[in-house]
mmCIF file of C-alpha atoms and ligand atoms in Angstrom:
data_model
loop_
_atom_site.group_PDB
_atom_site.id
_atom_site.type_symbol
_atom_site.label_atom_id
_atom_site.label_comp_id
_atom_site.label_asym_id
_atom_site.label_seq_id
_atom_site.Cartn_x
_atom_site.Cartn_y
_atom_site.Cartn_z
ATOM 1 C CA MET A 1 0.000 0.000 0.000
ATOM 2 C CA SER A 2 1.414 3.364 -1.026
ATOM 3 C CA LYS A 3 1.688 5.843 1.813
ATOM 4 C CA ALA A 4 2.716 8.723 -0.458
ATOM 5 C CA PRO A 5 0.457 11.775 -0.238
ATOM 6 C CA LEU A 6 -1.610 12.343 -3.365
ATOM 7 C CA ALA A 7 -0.909 16.024 -3.541
ATOM 8 C CA ALA A 8 1.334 18.629 -2.002
ATOM 9 C CA PHE A 9 0.721 21.736 0.081
ATOM 10 C CA PRO A 10 -1.538 23.677 -0.148
ATOM 11 C CA ALA A 11 -3.795 21.107 -1.785
ATOM 12 C CA ILE A 12 -3.008 18.873 1.160
ATOM 13 C CA ARG A 13 -3.231 20.437 4.591
ATOM 14 C CA PRO A 14 -3.191 17.624 7.185
ATOM 15 C CA ARG A 15 -4.493 20.003 9.842
ATOM 16 C CA ARG A 16 -7.919 19.963 8.136
ATOM 17 C CA LEU A 17 -8.445 16.576 9.743
ATOM 18 C CA ARG A 18 -7.408 17.790 13.188
ATOM 19 C CA ARG A 19 -9.357 20.973 13.512
ATOM 20 C CA GLU A 20 -12.135 19.743 15.775
ATOM 21 C CA ASP A 21 -12.850 16.836 18.065
ATOM 22 C CA TRP A 22 -15.553 15.350 15.819
ATOM 23 C CA ILE A 23 -13.219 14.985 12.869
ATOM 24 C CA ARG A 24 -10.334 13.717 14.975
ATOM 25 C CA ARG A 25 -12.647 11.010 16.273
ATOM 26 C CA LEU A 26 -13.831 10.300 12.748
ATOM 27 C CA VAL A 27 -10.377 9.641 11.302
ATOM 28 C CA ARG A 28 -8.746 8.056 14.352
ATOM 29 C CA GLU A 29 -7.006 4.815 13.353
ATOM 30 C CA THR A 30 -6.723 3.200 16.775
ATOM 31 C CA THR A 31 -9.115 2.932 19.678
ATOM 32 C CA VAL A 32 -8.803 1.557 23.189
ATOM 33 C CA THR A 33 -11.752 -0.046 24.936
ATOM 34 C CA PRO A 34 -12.082 -2.056 28.153
ATOM 35 C CA ASN A 35 -12.087 -5.146 25.891
ATOM 36 C CA ASP A 36 -8.366 -4.572 25.371
ATOM 37 C CA LEU A 37 -7.441 -4.892 29.034
ATOM 38 C CA ILE A 38 -6.233 -7.698 31.259
ATOM 39 C CA TRP A 39 -6.176 -6.565 34.877
ATOM 40 C CA SER A 40 -3.010 -7.664 36.660
ATOM 41 C CA LEU A 41 -3.343 -7.897 40.420
ATOM 42 C CA VAL A 42 -1.473 -9.377 43.360
ATOM 43 C CA VAL A 43 -3.160 -11.463 46.048
ATOM 44 C CA HIS A 44 -2.049 -12.215 49.593
ATOM 45 C CA ASP A 45 -3.200 -14.792 52.112
ATOM 46 C CA GLY A 46 -4.187 -12.554 55.013
ATOM 47 C CA PRO A 47 -7.463 -11.010 56.128
ATOM 48 C CA GLU A 48 -6.602 -7.380 55.229
ATOM 49 C CA PRO A 49 -8.672 -6.498 52.144
ATOM 50 C CA GLU A 50 -5.814 -4.406 50.765
ATOM 51 C CA ILE A 51 -2.147 -3.966 51.712
ATOM 52 C CA VAL A 52 -0.417 -0.939 50.244
ATOM 53 C CA VAL A 53 2.747 -1.567 48.206
ATOM 54 C CA PRO A 54 4.679 1.729 48.361
ATOM 55 C CA SER A 55 6.272 1.354 44.923
ATOM 56 C CA MET A 56 2.890 0.452 43.367
ATOM 57 C CA PRO A 57 0.575 3.271 44.462
ATOM 58 C CA GLY A 58 -3.023 2.391 43.621
ATOM 59 C CA ALA A 59 -2.255 -1.305 43.087
ATOM 60 C CA PRO A 60 -2.351 -2.907 46.543
ATOM 61 C CA ARG A 61 -2.041 -6.577 47.391
ATOM 62 C CA MET A 62 -5.559 -7.945 47.775
ATOM 63 C CA SER A 63 -7.024 -10.626 49.994
ATOM 64 C CA VAL A 64 -8.727 -13.544 48.264
ATOM 65 C CA SER A 65 -12.166 -12.123 49.006
ATOM 66 C CA ARG A 66 -11.163 -8.682 47.766
ATOM 67 C CA ALA A 67 -9.880 -10.361 44.576
ATOM 68 C CA ALA A 68 -13.269 -12.017 44.138
ATOM 69 C CA GLU A 69 -14.808 -8.563 44.430
ATOM 70 C CA ALA A 70 -12.306 -7.362 41.819
ATOM 71 C CA ALA A 71 -13.570 -10.079 39.482
ATOM 72 C CA ARG A 72 -17.116 -8.764 39.893
ATOM 73 C CA GLU A 73 -15.785 -5.268 39.275
ATOM 74 C CA ALA A 74 -14.059 -6.483 36.092
ATOM 75 C CA LYS A 75 -17.369 -7.913 34.934
ATOM 76 C CA ARG A 76 -19.148 -4.588 35.585
ATOM 77 C CA LEU A 77 -16.423 -2.632 33.817
ATOM 78 C CA GLY A 78 -16.292 -4.921 30.778
ATOM 79 C CA ILE A 79 -12.716 -6.031 31.459
ATOM 80 C CA PRO A 80 -12.437 -9.512 29.903
ATOM 81 C CA ALA A 81 -9.789 -11.068 32.125
ATOM 82 C CA ILE A 82 -7.670 -10.849 35.273
ATOM 83 C CA ALA A 83 -4.063 -12.004 35.669
ATOM 84 C CA VAL A 84 -3.326 -13.082 39.221
ATOM 85 C CA PHE A 85 0.054 -13.058 40.989
ATOM 86 C CA PRO A 86 0.661 -14.218 44.559
ATOM 87 C CA TYR A 87 2.518 -12.743 47.509
ATOM 88 C CA ILE A 88 3.712 -15.830 49.386
ATOM 89 C CA ASP A 89 4.519 -15.811 53.073
ATOM 90 C CA PRO A 90 8.358 -15.982 53.259
ATOM 91 C CA ALA A 91 8.087 -18.858 55.752
ATOM 92 C CA LYS A 92 6.407 -20.961 53.034
ATOM 93 C CA LYS A 93 9.141 -20.453 50.432
ATOM 94 C CA ASP A 94 11.766 -23.096 49.718
ATOM 95 C CA PRO A 95 14.337 -23.740 46.970
ATOM 96 C CA GLN A 96 11.887 -25.926 45.001
ATOM 97 C CA GLY A 97 9.002 -23.495 45.269
ATOM 98 C CA SER A 98 6.962 -26.368 46.702
ATOM 99 C CA THR A 99 3.803 -24.364 47.302
ATOM 100 C CA ALA A 100 3.592 -23.520 43.587
ATOM 101 C CA SER A 101 1.970 -26.896 42.984
ATOM 102 C CA ASP A 102 -0.214 -26.982 46.098
ATOM 103 C CA PRO A 103 -3.828 -27.417 44.969
ATOM 104 C CA ASP A 104 -4.935 -25.632 48.143
ATOM 105 C CA GLY A 105 -2.379 -22.871 47.725
ATOM 106 C CA LEU A 106 -3.110 -19.174 47.494
ATOM 107 C CA VAL A 107 -3.253 -18.964 43.694
ATOM 108 C CA CYS A 108 -5.685 -21.870 43.366
ATOM 109 C CA ARG A 109 -7.938 -20.471 46.064
ATOM 110 C CA ALA A 110 -7.891 -17.036 44.448
ATOM 111 C CA VAL A 111 -8.696 -18.522 41.022
ATOM 112 C CA ALA A 112 -11.598 -20.509 42.451
ATOM 113 C CA ALA A 113 -12.947 -17.484 44.343
ATOM 114 C CA MET A 114 -12.742 -15.246 41.272
ATOM 115 C CA LYS A 115 -14.370 -17.789 38.963
ATOM 116 C CA ASP A 116 -17.079 -18.316 41.537
ATOM 117 C CA ALA A 117 -17.698 -14.568 41.844
ATOM 118 C CA ALA A 118 -17.635 -13.854 38.113
ATOM 119 C CA PRO A 119 -17.675 -17.035 36.015
ATOM 120 C CA ASP A 120 -17.497 -15.204 32.717
ATOM 121 C CA VAL A 121 -14.407 -13.193 33.543
ATOM 122 C CA GLY A 122 -11.288 -14.985 32.312
ATOM 123 C CA VAL A 123 -8.547 -15.782 34.796
ATOM 124 C CA MET A 124 -4.919 -16.040 33.792
ATOM 125 C CA CYS A 125 -2.104 -17.465 35.945
ATOM 126 C CA ASP A 126 1.619 -16.998 35.713
ATOM 127 C CA VAL A 127 3.513 -20.244 35.356
ATOM 128 C CA ALA A 128 6.830 -19.496 37.073
ATOM 129 C CA LEU A 129 8.329 -20.309 40.442
ATOM 130 C CA ASP A 130 9.628 -16.904 41.523
ATOM 131 C CA PRO A 131 6.888 -15.995 44.022
ATOM 132 C CA PHE A 132 7.401 -19.370 45.712
ATOM 133 C CA THR A 133 11.170 -19.891 45.800
ATOM 134 C CA SER A 134 13.462 -18.846 48.624
ATOM 135 C CA HIS A 135 15.966 -17.600 46.008
ATOM 136 C CA GLY A 136 13.433 -15.648 43.944
ATOM 137 C CA HIS A 137 14.249 -17.343 40.633
ATOM 138 C CA ASP A 138 11.651 -18.624 38.187
ATOM 139 C CA GLY A 139 13.182 -22.095 38.068
ATOM 140 C CA LEU A 140 15.270 -24.513 40.099
ATOM 141 C CA ILE A 141 18.854 -23.624 40.848
ATOM 142 C CA GLU A 142 21.917 -25.807 41.479
ATOM 143 C CA ASN A 143 25.357 -24.374 42.247
ATOM 144 C CA GLY A 144 24.202 -21.020 40.964
ATOM 145 C CA VAL A 145 22.956 -22.438 37.642
ATOM 146 C CA ILE A 146 19.264 -22.333 36.676
ATOM 147 C CA LEU A 147 18.344 -25.862 35.571
ATOM 148 C CA ASN A 148 16.241 -25.904 32.426
ATOM 149 C CA ASP A 149 14.673 -29.345 32.087
ATOM 150 C CA ALA A 150 14.157 -29.971 35.795
ATOM 151 C CA SER A 151 12.547 -26.528 36.095
ATOM 152 C CA VAL A 152 10.194 -27.326 33.233
ATOM 153 C CA GLU A 153 8.975 -30.437 35.046
ATOM 154 C CA ARG A 154 8.166 -28.362 38.165
ATOM 155 C CA LEU A 155 6.459 -25.740 36.029
ATOM 156 C CA ILE A 156 4.246 -28.383 34.412
ATOM 157 C CA GLU A 157 3.110 -29.515 37.862
ATOM 158 C CA GLN A 158 2.320 -25.915 38.728
ATOM 159 C CA GLY A 159 0.437 -25.268 35.485
ATOM 160 C CA LEU A 160 -1.678 -28.400 35.797
ATOM 161 C CA VAL A 161 -2.671 -27.512 39.351
ATOM 162 C CA GLN A 162 -3.707 -24.030 38.235
ATOM 163 C CA ALA A 163 -5.679 -25.410 35.301
ATOM 164 C CA ARG A 164 -7.503 -27.857 37.568
ATOM 165 C CA ALA A 165 -8.364 -24.952 39.884
ATOM 166 C CA GLY A 166 -10.252 -23.283 37.047
ATOM 167 C CA CYS A 167 -7.662 -21.050 35.435
ATOM 168 C CA ASP A 168 -8.565 -20.237 31.820
ATOM 169 C CA ILE A 169 -5.218 -19.031 30.493
ATOM 170 C CA LEU A 170 -1.835 -20.366 31.540
ATOM 171 C CA ALA A 171 0.899 -17.822 31.016
ATOM 172 C CA PRO A 172 4.381 -19.340 31.303
ATOM 173 C CA SER A 173 6.629 -16.432 32.263
ATOM 174 C CA ASP A 174 9.689 -18.444 33.226
ATOM 175 C CA MET A 175 11.556 -18.351 29.892
ATOM 176 C CA MET A 176 12.828 -21.940 30.200
ATOM 177 C CA ASP A 177 13.341 -23.648 26.842
ATOM 178 C CA GLY A 178 10.662 -26.107 25.773
ATOM 179 C CA ARG A 179 8.153 -25.278 28.480
ATOM 180 C CA VAL A 180 5.261 -24.368 26.192
ATOM 181 C CA GLY A 181 5.410 -27.686 24.363
ATOM 182 C CA ARG A 182 5.635 -29.696 27.564
ATOM 183 C CA LEU A 183 2.755 -27.746 29.074
ATOM 184 C CA ARG A 184 0.596 -28.227 25.989
ATOM 185 C CA SER A 185 1.151 -31.977 25.870
ATOM 186 C CA ALA A 186 0.559 -32.304 29.622
ATOM 187 C CA LEU A 187 -2.760 -30.454 29.262
ATOM 188 C CA GLU A 188 -3.784 -32.650 26.335
ATOM 189 C CA ALA A 189 -2.832 -35.784 28.248
ATOM 190 C CA GLU A 190 -5.173 -34.717 31.058
ATOM 191 C CA GLY A 191 -8.007 -33.936 28.676
ATOM 192 C CA MET A 192 -7.743 -30.212 29.385
ATOM 193 C CA THR A 193 -7.937 -29.346 25.724
ATOM 194 C CA ASP A 194 -9.499 -25.894 26.108
ATOM 195 C CA ILE A 195 -6.973 -24.186 28.369
ATOM 196 C CA ALA A 196 -5.323 -21.360 26.453
ATOM 197 C CA ILE A 197 -1.620 -20.676 26.665
ATOM 198 C CA MET A 198 -0.382 -17.105 26.489
ATOM 199 C CA ALA A 199 3.369 -17.460 26.294
ATOM 200 C CA TYR A 200 5.586 -14.783 27.724
ATOM 201 C CA ALA A 201 7.481 -15.365 24.508
ATOM 202 C CA ALA A 202 9.746 -12.326 24.342
ATOM 203 C CA LYS A 203 10.460 -11.516 27.948
ATOM 204 C CA TYR A 204 13.503 -9.389 28.651
ATOM 205 C CA ALA A 205 15.813 -9.255 31.663
ATOM 206 C CA SER A 206 14.519 -5.837 32.646
ATOM 207 C CA ALA A 207 14.944 -3.265 35.383
ATOM 208 C CA PHE A 208 11.270 -2.420 34.995
ATOM 209 C CA TYR A 209 10.123 -5.394 37.095
ATOM 210 C CA GLY A 210 11.341 -3.825 40.346
ATOM 211 C CA PRO A 211 8.013 -2.793 41.901
ATOM 212 C CA TYR A 212 6.437 -6.173 41.034
ATOM 213 C CA ARG A 213 9.163 -7.895 42.995
ATOM 214 C CA ASP A 214 8.257 -5.646 45.952
ATOM 215 C CA ALA A 215 4.591 -6.537 45.491
ATOM 216 C CA ILE A 216 5.127 -10.319 45.432
ATOM 217 C CA GLY A 217 7.902 -10.159 48.020
ATOM 218 C CA SER A 218 10.714 -11.562 45.896
ATOM 219 C CA ALA A 219 12.858 -8.399 45.772
ATOM 220 C CA SER A 220 14.439 -9.075 49.165
ATOM 221 C CA VAL A 221 15.279 -12.713 48.449
ATOM 222 C CA LEU A 222 16.360 -12.631 44.797
ATOM 223 C CA THR A 223 19.974 -13.679 44.402
ATOM 224 C CA GLY A 224 21.791 -12.499 41.287
ATOM 225 C CA ASP A 225 19.878 -11.679 38.117
ATOM 226 C CA LYS A 226 17.771 -13.482 35.524
ATOM 227 C CA LYS A 227 20.012 -12.903 32.525
ATOM 228 C CA THR A 228 20.638 -16.593 31.801
ATOM 229 C CA TYR A 229 16.963 -17.140 31.009
ATOM 230 C CA GLN A 230 15.320 -13.792 30.277
ATOM 231 C CA MET A 231 16.319 -12.075 27.041
ATOM 232 C CA ASP A 232 19.038 -9.521 26.476
ATOM 233 C CA PRO A 233 17.459 -6.077 25.920
ATOM 234 C CA GLY A 234 19.704 -5.595 22.895
ATOM 235 C CA ASN A 235 18.063 -8.376 20.894
ATOM 236 C CA ALA A 236 15.161 -8.137 18.472
ATOM 237 C CA GLU A 237 15.793 -10.959 15.973
ATOM 238 C CA GLU A 238 15.965 -13.342 18.893
ATOM 239 C CA ALA A 239 12.493 -12.208 19.974
ATOM 240 C CA LEU A 240 11.133 -13.404 16.636
ATOM 241 C CA ARG A 241 12.823 -16.775 17.148
ATOM 242 C CA GLU A 242 11.409 -17.067 20.675
ATOM 243 C CA VAL A 243 7.913 -16.239 19.454
ATOM 244 C CA ALA A 244 8.167 -18.695 16.549
ATOM 245 C CA LEU A 245 9.270 -21.444 18.931
ATOM 246 C CA ASP A 246 6.436 -20.841 21.375
ATOM 247 C CA ILE A 247 3.885 -20.843 18.572
ATOM 248 C CA SER A 248 5.287 -24.087 17.174
ATOM 249 C CA GLU A 249 5.034 -25.591 20.660
ATOM 250 C CA GLY A 250 1.349 -24.737 21.041
ATOM 251 C CA ALA A 251 0.950 -21.181 22.307
ATOM 252 C CA ASP A 252 -2.403 -19.593 21.427
ATOM 253 C CA MET A 253 -1.265 -16.062 22.171
ATOM 254 C CA VAL A 254 2.109 -14.466 22.704
ATOM 255 C CA MET A 255 3.329 -11.651 24.874
ATOM 256 C CA VAL A 256 6.096 -9.101 24.757
ATOM 257 C CA LYS A 257 7.354 -7.835 28.089
ATOM 258 C CA PRO A 258 8.071 -5.134 29.235
ATOM 259 C CA GLY A 259 5.751 -3.062 27.099
ATOM 260 C CA MET A 260 6.448 0.534 26.278
ATOM 261 C CA PRO A 261 10.258 0.366 25.955
ATOM 262 C CA TYR A 262 9.759 -2.633 23.622
ATOM 263 C CA LEU A 263 7.087 -1.374 21.216
ATOM 264 C CA ASP A 264 9.419 -2.084 18.304
ATOM 265 C CA ILE A 265 9.323 -5.750 19.311
ATOM 266 C CA VAL A 266 5.534 -5.679 19.678
ATOM 267 C CA HIS A 267 5.235 -4.215 16.208
ATOM 268 C CA ARG A 268 7.550 -6.745 14.614
ATOM 269 C CA VAL A 269 5.931 -9.700 16.352
ATOM 270 C CA ALA A 270 2.393 -8.566 15.503
ATOM 271 C CA ALA A 271 3.397 -8.041 11.879
ATOM 272 C CA ALA A 272 5.206 -11.356 11.540
ATOM 273 C CA PHE A 273 2.769 -13.784 13.190
ATOM 274 C CA ALA A 274 -0.934 -14.205 12.647
ATOM 275 C CA LEU A 275 -2.024 -14.709 16.220
ATOM 276 C CA PRO A 276 -2.923 -12.349 19.057
ATOM 277 C CA THR A 277 0.027 -10.398 20.439
ATOM 278 C CA PHE A 278 -0.152 -8.896 23.915
ATOM 279 C CA ALA A 279 2.142 -6.606 25.848
ATOM 280 C CA PHE A 280 2.607 -6.418 29.592
ATOM 281 C CA GLN A 281 2.711 -2.838 30.839
ATOM 282 C CA VAL A 282 4.888 -3.908 33.735
ATOM 283 C CA SER A 283 5.136 -2.616 37.262
ATOM 284 C CA GLY A 284 7.991 -0.204 36.559
ATOM 285 C CA GLU A 285 6.086 1.386 33.701
ATOM 286 C CA TYR A 286 3.039 1.725 35.943
ATOM 287 C CA ALA A 287 5.123 3.128 38.798
ATOM 288 C CA MET A 288 6.807 5.714 36.558
ATOM 289 C CA ILE A 289 3.486 7.111 35.395
ATOM 290 C CA GLN A 290 2.088 7.069 38.934
ATOM 291 C CA ALA A 291 5.162 8.736 40.421
ATOM 292 C CA ALA A 292 5.343 11.477 37.816
ATOM 293 C CA ALA A 293 1.623 12.122 38.156
ATOM 294 C CA ALA A 294 1.867 12.239 41.959
ATOM 295 C CA ASN A 295 4.509 14.937 41.586
ATOM 296 C CA GLY A 296 2.296 16.900 39.254
ATOM 297 C CA TRP A 297 4.800 16.422 36.433
ATOM 298 C CA ILE A 298 2.395 14.717 34.041
ATOM 299 C CA ASP A 299 -1.365 14.282 33.827
ATOM 300 C CA GLY A 300 -1.735 10.701 35.092
ATOM 301 C CA ASP A 301 -5.024 9.852 33.395
ATOM 302 C CA ARG A 302 -3.910 11.186 30.048
ATOM 303 C CA ALA A 303 -0.521 9.462 30.235
ATOM 304 C CA MET A 304 -2.260 6.210 31.179
ATOM 305 C CA LEU A 305 -4.660 6.344 28.222
ATOM 306 C CA GLU A 306 -1.959 7.481 25.809
ATOM 307 C CA SER A 307 0.289 4.591 26.849
ATOM 308 C CA LEU A 308 -2.555 2.104 26.279
ATOM 309 C CA MET A 309 -3.277 3.654 22.899
ATOM 310 C CA ALA A 310 0.383 3.267 21.973
ATOM 311 C CA PHE A 311 0.228 -0.485 22.657
ATOM 312 C CA LYS A 312 -2.815 -0.847 20.430
ATOM 313 C CA ARG A 313 -1.271 1.280 17.694
ATOM 314 C CA ALA A 314 1.869 -0.865 17.764
ATOM 315 C CA GLY A 315 -0.244 -3.940 17.045
ATOM 316 C CA CYS A 316 -1.358 -5.356 20.386
ATOM 317 C CA ALA A 317 -4.589 -7.286 20.690
ATOM 318 C CA GLY A 318 -4.582 -6.267 24.334
ATOM 319 C CA VAL A 319 -2.516 -5.124 27.284
ATOM 320 C CA ILE A 320 -1.887 -6.618 30.707
ATOM 321 C CA THR A 321 -1.933 -3.641 33.036
ATOM 322 C CA TYR A 322 -2.321 -2.594 36.661
ATOM 323 C CA PHE A 323 -4.285 0.387 35.308
ATOM 324 C CA ALA A 324 -7.124 -1.798 33.975
ATOM 325 C CA PRO A 325 -9.985 -0.758 36.296
ATOM 326 C CA ARG A 326 -8.984 2.901 36.281
ATOM 327 C CA ALA A 327 -8.562 2.888 32.510
ATOM 328 C CA ALA A 328 -11.926 1.218 32.016
ATOM 329 C CA ARG A 329 -13.540 3.895 34.154
ATOM 330 C CA ALA A 330 -11.701 6.663 32.328
ATOM 331 C CA LEU A 331 -12.999 5.162 29.081
ATOM 332 C CA GLY A 332 -16.521 5.553 30.373
ATOM 333 C CA ALA A 333 -17.257 2.006 31.520
HETATM 334 C C1 PBG B 1 8.055 -13.631 37.003
HETATM 335 C C2 PBG B 1 7.297 -12.473 36.546
HETATM 336 C C3 PBG B 1 7.762 -11.166 36.570
HETATM 337 C C4 PBG B 1 6.705 -10.366 36.148
HETATM 338 C C5 PBG B 1 5.632 -11.196 35.831
HETATM 339 N N1 PBG B 1 6.011 -12.520 36.076
HETATM 340 C C6 PBG B 1 9.036 -10.569 37.025
HETATM 341 C C7 PBG B 1 10.305 -11.213 36.825
HETATM 342 O O1 PBG B 1 10.517 -11.908 35.837
HETATM 343 O O2 PBG B 1 11.149 -11.027 37.678
HETATM 344 C C8 PBG B 1 6.786 -8.883 36.064
HETATM 345 C C9 PBG B 1 5.542 -8.139 36.198
HETATM 346 C C10 PBG B 1 5.709 -6.696 36.448
HETATM 347 O O3 PBG B 1 6.823 -6.149 36.582
HETATM 348 O O4 PBG B 1 4.664 -6.054 36.531
HETATM 349 N N2 PBG B 1 8.063 -14.778 36.355
#
């Protein structure tokens, strides 16, 4: 398709299409609606409905019953799905992340409570061990090395337990090799043919996850970094290989993470593969907007909506964001 203008100034004056709100709305190429949002939230196991996380203003840890209420709120606001992340009591963490595969664990109870409260709101679970391990890594570790194949086996146990608890979308965020394929065949073997997999396909070793690690309580325990499994921020071609692999292994949807600093990757992935591409507007992106807005340096609502628009414009089918309920309200839901 030719993008060349058909005429030159003054025959063409692009400002004609910007002069009033009605015409800007008429020619707008991209729109954001609550349908584009997945609400990411963190649950905890205590009675307090909400526990403030200082680096995540406006996105507190929620009790299981408050999360069920959030599911009802999502339904009212037209938000299709919620992604749930757990804060695990440090006393329950161990090197194997044992509680990750506990059918009575926090995540499973939260999933069940949310599905009970709002059956037609989708629930997505992270498949990764980091909230559950005493070392804060997404997999198993031996002599300082993250084990790939042994980690995958643990992750499959975790994913199956979440699926049995009623989770609709499994989202492996661990970046181990081969995990999507193993997860898909394990689901098929159990007859769970309708569970969707949204692969964190291009997930970078990023500084923007800091506030999330505060929220789930892994910041204080994490030893070293995640650079042997998460991607190098300098790589784009590799993102296309990672996405292609996850699709060939059975992913239904793919994700790029973080979001806004990686819109080039989103755009390339969405253009190259014919399946829904999502971006995670991660905790650090959320915190930056919140902090600047709190200082009066930017208009928080406008920056929030503009950032969501940017994801859509880049090619996203939707965005995982801590802003979801506020954005839905700002959009008139
Ligand atoms: C862990 C995981 C992370 C996030 C989602 N799942 C962080 C990490 O890899 O350390 C980040 C979410 C956010 O920053 O909002 N598997």
